PDB file of C-alpha atoms in Angstrom:
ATOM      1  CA  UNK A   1     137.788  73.064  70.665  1.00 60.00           C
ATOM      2  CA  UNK A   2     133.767  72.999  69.794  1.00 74.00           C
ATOM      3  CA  UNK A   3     132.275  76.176  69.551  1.00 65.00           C
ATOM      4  CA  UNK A   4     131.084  77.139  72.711  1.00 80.00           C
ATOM      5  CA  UNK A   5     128.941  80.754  73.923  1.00 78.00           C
ATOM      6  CA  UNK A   6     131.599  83.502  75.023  1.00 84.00           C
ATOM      7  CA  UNK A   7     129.399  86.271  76.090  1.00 91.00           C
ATOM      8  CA  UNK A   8     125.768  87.655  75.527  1.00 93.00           C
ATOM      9  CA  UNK A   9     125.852  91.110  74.194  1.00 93.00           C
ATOM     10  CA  UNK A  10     122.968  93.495  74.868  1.00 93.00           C
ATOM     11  CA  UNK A  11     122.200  96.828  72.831  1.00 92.00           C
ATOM     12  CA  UNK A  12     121.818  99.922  74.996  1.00 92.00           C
ATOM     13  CA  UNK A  13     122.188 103.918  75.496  1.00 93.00           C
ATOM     14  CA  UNK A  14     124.456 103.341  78.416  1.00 95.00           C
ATOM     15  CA  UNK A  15     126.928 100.384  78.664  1.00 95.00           C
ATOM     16  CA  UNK A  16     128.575 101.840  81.772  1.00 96.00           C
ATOM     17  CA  UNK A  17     125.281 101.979  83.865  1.00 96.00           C
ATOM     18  CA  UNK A  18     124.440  98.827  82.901  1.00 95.00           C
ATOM     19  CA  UNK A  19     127.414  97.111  83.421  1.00 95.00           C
ATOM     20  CA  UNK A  20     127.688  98.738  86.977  1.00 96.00           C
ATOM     21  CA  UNK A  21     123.849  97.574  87.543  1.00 97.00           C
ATOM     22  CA  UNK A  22     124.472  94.302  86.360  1.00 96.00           C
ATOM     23  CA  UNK A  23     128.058  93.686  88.186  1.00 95.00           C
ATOM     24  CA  UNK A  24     125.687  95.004  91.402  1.00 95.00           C
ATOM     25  CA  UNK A  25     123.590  92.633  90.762  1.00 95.00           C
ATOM     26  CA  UNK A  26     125.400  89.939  90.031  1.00 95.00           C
ATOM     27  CA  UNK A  27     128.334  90.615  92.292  1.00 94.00           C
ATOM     28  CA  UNK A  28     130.609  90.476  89.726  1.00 95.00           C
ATOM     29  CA  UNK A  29     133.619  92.475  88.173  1.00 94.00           C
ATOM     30  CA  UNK A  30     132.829  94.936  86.054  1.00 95.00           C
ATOM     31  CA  UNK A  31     134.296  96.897  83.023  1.00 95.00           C
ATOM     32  CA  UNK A  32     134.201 100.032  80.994  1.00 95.00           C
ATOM     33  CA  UNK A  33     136.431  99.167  77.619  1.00 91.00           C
ATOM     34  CA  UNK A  34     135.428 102.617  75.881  1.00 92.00           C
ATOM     35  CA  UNK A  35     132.008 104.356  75.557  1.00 94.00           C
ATOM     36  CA  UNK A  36     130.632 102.405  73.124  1.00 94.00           C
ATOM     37  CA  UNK A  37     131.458  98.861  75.143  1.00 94.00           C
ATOM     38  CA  UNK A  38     131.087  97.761  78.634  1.00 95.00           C
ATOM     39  CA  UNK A  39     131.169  93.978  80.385  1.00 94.00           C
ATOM     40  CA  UNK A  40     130.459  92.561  83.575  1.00 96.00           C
ATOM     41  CA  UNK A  41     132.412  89.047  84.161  1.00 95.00           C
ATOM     42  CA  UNK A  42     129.425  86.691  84.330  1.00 93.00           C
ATOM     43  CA  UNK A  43     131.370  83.168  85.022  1.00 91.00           C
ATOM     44  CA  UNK A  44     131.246  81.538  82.849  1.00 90.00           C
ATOM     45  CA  UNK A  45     130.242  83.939  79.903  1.00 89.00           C
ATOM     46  CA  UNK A  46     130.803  87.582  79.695  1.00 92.00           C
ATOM     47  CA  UNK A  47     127.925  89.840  79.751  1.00 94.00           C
ATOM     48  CA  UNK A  48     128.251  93.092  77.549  1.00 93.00           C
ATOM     49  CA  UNK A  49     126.629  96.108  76.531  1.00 94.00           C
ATOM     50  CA  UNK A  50     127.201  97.467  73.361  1.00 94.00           C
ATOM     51  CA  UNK A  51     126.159 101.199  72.857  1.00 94.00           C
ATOM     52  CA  UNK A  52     123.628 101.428  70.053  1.00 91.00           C
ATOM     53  CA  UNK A  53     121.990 105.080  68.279  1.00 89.00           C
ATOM     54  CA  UNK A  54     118.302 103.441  68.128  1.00 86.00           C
ATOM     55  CA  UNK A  55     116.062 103.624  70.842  1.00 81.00           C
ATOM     56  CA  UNK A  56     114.772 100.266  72.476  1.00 80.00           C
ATOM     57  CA  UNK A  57     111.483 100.492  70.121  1.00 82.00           C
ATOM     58  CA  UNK A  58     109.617  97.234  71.431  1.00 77.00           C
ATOM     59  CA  UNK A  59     108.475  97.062  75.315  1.00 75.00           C
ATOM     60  CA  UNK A  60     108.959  92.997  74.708  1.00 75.00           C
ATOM     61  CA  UNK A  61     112.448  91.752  74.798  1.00 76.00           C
ATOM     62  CA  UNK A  62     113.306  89.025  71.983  1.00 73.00           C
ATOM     63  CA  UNK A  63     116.002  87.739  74.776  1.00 85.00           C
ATOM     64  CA  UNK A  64     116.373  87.620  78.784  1.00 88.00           C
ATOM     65  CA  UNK A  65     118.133  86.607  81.039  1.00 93.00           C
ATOM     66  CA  UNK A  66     117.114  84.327  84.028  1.00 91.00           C
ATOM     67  CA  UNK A  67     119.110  84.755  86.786  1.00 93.00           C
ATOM     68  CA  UNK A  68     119.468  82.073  89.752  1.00 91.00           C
ATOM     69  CA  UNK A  69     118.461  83.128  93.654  1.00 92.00           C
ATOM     70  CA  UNK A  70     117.975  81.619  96.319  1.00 87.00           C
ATOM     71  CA  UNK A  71     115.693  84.379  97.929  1.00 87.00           C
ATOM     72  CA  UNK A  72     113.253  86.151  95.698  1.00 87.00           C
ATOM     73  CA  UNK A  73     112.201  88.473  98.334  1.00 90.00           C
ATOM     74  CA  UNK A  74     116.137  89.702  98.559  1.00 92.00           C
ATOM     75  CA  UNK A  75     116.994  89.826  95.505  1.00 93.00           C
ATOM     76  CA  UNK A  76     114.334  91.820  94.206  1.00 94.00           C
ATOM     77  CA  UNK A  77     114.792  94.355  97.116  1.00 96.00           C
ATOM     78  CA  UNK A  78     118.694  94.430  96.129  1.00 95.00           C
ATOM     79  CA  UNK A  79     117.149  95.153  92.481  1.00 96.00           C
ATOM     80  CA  UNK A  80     115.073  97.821  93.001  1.00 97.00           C
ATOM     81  CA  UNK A  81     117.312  99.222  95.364  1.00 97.00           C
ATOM     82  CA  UNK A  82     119.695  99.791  91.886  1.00 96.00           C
ATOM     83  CA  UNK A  83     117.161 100.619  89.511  1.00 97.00           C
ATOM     84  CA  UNK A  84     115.474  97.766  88.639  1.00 98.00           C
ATOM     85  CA  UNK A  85     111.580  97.283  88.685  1.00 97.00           C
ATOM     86  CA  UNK A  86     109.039  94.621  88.963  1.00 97.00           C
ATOM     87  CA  UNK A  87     107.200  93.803  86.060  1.00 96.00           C
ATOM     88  CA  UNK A  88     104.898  90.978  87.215  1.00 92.00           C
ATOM     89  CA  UNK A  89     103.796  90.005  90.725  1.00 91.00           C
ATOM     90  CA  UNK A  90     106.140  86.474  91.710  1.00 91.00           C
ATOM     91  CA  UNK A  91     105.080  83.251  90.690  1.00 89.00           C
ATOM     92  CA  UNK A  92     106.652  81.198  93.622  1.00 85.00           C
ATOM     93  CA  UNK A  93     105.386  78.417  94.745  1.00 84.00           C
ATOM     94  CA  UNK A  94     104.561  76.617  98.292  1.00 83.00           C
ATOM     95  CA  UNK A  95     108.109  75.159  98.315  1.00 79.00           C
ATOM     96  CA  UNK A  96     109.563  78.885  97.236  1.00 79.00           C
ATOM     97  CA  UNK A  97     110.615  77.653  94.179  1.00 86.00           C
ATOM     98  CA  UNK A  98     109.403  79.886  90.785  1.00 89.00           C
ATOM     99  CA  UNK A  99     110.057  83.098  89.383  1.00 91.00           C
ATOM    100  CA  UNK A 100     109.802  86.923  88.638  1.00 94.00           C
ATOM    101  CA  UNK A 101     110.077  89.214  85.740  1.00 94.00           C
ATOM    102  CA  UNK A 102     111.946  92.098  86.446  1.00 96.00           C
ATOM    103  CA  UNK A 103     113.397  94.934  83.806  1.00 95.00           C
ATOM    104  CA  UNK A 104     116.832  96.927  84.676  1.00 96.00           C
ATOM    105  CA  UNK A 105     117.093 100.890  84.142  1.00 96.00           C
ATOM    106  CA  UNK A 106     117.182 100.921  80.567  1.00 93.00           C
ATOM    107  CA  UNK A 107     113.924  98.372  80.480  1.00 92.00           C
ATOM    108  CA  UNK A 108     115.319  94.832  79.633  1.00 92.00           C
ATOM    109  CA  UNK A 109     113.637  92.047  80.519  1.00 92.00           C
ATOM    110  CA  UNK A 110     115.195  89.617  83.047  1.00 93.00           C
ATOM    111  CA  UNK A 111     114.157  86.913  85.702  1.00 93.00           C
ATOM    112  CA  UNK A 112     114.966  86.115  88.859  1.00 93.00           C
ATOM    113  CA  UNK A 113     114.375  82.148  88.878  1.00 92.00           C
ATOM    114  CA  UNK A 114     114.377  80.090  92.067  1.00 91.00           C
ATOM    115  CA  UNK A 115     115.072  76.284  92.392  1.00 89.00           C
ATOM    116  CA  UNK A 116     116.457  75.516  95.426  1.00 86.00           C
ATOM    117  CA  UNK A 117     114.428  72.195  95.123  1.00 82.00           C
ATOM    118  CA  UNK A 118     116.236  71.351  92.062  1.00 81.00           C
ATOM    119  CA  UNK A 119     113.965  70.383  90.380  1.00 82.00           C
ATOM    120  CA  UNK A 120     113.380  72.852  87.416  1.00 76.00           C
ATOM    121  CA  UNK A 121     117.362  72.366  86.645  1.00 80.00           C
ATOM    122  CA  UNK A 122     117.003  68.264  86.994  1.00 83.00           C
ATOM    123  CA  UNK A 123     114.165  68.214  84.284  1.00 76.00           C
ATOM    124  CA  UNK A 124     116.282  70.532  82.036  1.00 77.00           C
ATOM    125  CA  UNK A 125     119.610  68.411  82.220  1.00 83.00           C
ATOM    126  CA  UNK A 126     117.224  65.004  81.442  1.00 84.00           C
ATOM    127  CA  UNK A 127     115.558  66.310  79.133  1.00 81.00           C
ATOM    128  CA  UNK A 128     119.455  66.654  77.605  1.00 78.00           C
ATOM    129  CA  UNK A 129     120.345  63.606  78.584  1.00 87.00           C
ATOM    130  CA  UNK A 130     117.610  61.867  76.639  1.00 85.00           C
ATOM    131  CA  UNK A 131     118.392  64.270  73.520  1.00 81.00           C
ATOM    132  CA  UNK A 132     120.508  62.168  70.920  1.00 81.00           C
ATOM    133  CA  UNK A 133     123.725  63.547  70.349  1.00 76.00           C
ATOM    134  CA  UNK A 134     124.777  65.951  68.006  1.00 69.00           C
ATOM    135  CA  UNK A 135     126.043  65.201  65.068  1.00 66.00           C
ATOM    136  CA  UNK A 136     129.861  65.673  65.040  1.00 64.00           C
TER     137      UNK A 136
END
């Protein structure tokens, strides 16, 4: 088996909150393992929070996620509705395709990305298709 991602861990004050936010959000299972550790099931990765003593020091996040919609307007009002705010005005385009930065309670970054078009995932997976291969 090649090493492949199994989940994307984020450092917080309060896995549970998160995890219920982002399995909300998501609509996804969620999981409290203990107080330190929670996880929502993100198919195909798991996405956990991991209880840390320091205090988010940086209002930039060095990681986000982007998260695929098919509405901006609805997601971000199912968002907010759980605690989540609005960090930039949309950047959507005439076709409704773009994006929006958002942050969840504790002040991650995220994005809600839409490409209904296609056409932002198409230039990805060329892009990869034109990549030479790995070496093994």
């Amino acid at each position: 088996m090649r090493p492949r991602l199994q989940e994307i861990v984020v450092d917080c004050a309060d896995p549970a909150a998160l995890a219920e936010f982002w399995g909300g959000l998501l609509e996804a299972r969620w999981a409290v393992r203990d107080e330190s550790w929670a996880m929502v099931d993100a198919d195909p990765l798991l996405l956990a929070f991991q209880r840390v003593p320091e205090p988010k020091s940086s209002p930039k996040n060095r990681l986000h996620l982007d998260v695929q919609v098919a509405d901006a307007g609805v997601a971000i009002a199912r968002a907010t509705a759980r605690g989540a705010r609005v960090l930039r005005e949309p950047e959507v385009g005439p076709g409704g395709d773009g994006y929006v930065v958002l942050a969840d309670p504790e002040g991650n970054e995220f994005c809600f990305v839409i490409d209904n078009g296609g056409t932002w995932t198409a230039s990805i997976r060329a892009a990869l298709d034109a990549a030479p291969e790995p070496p093994a």
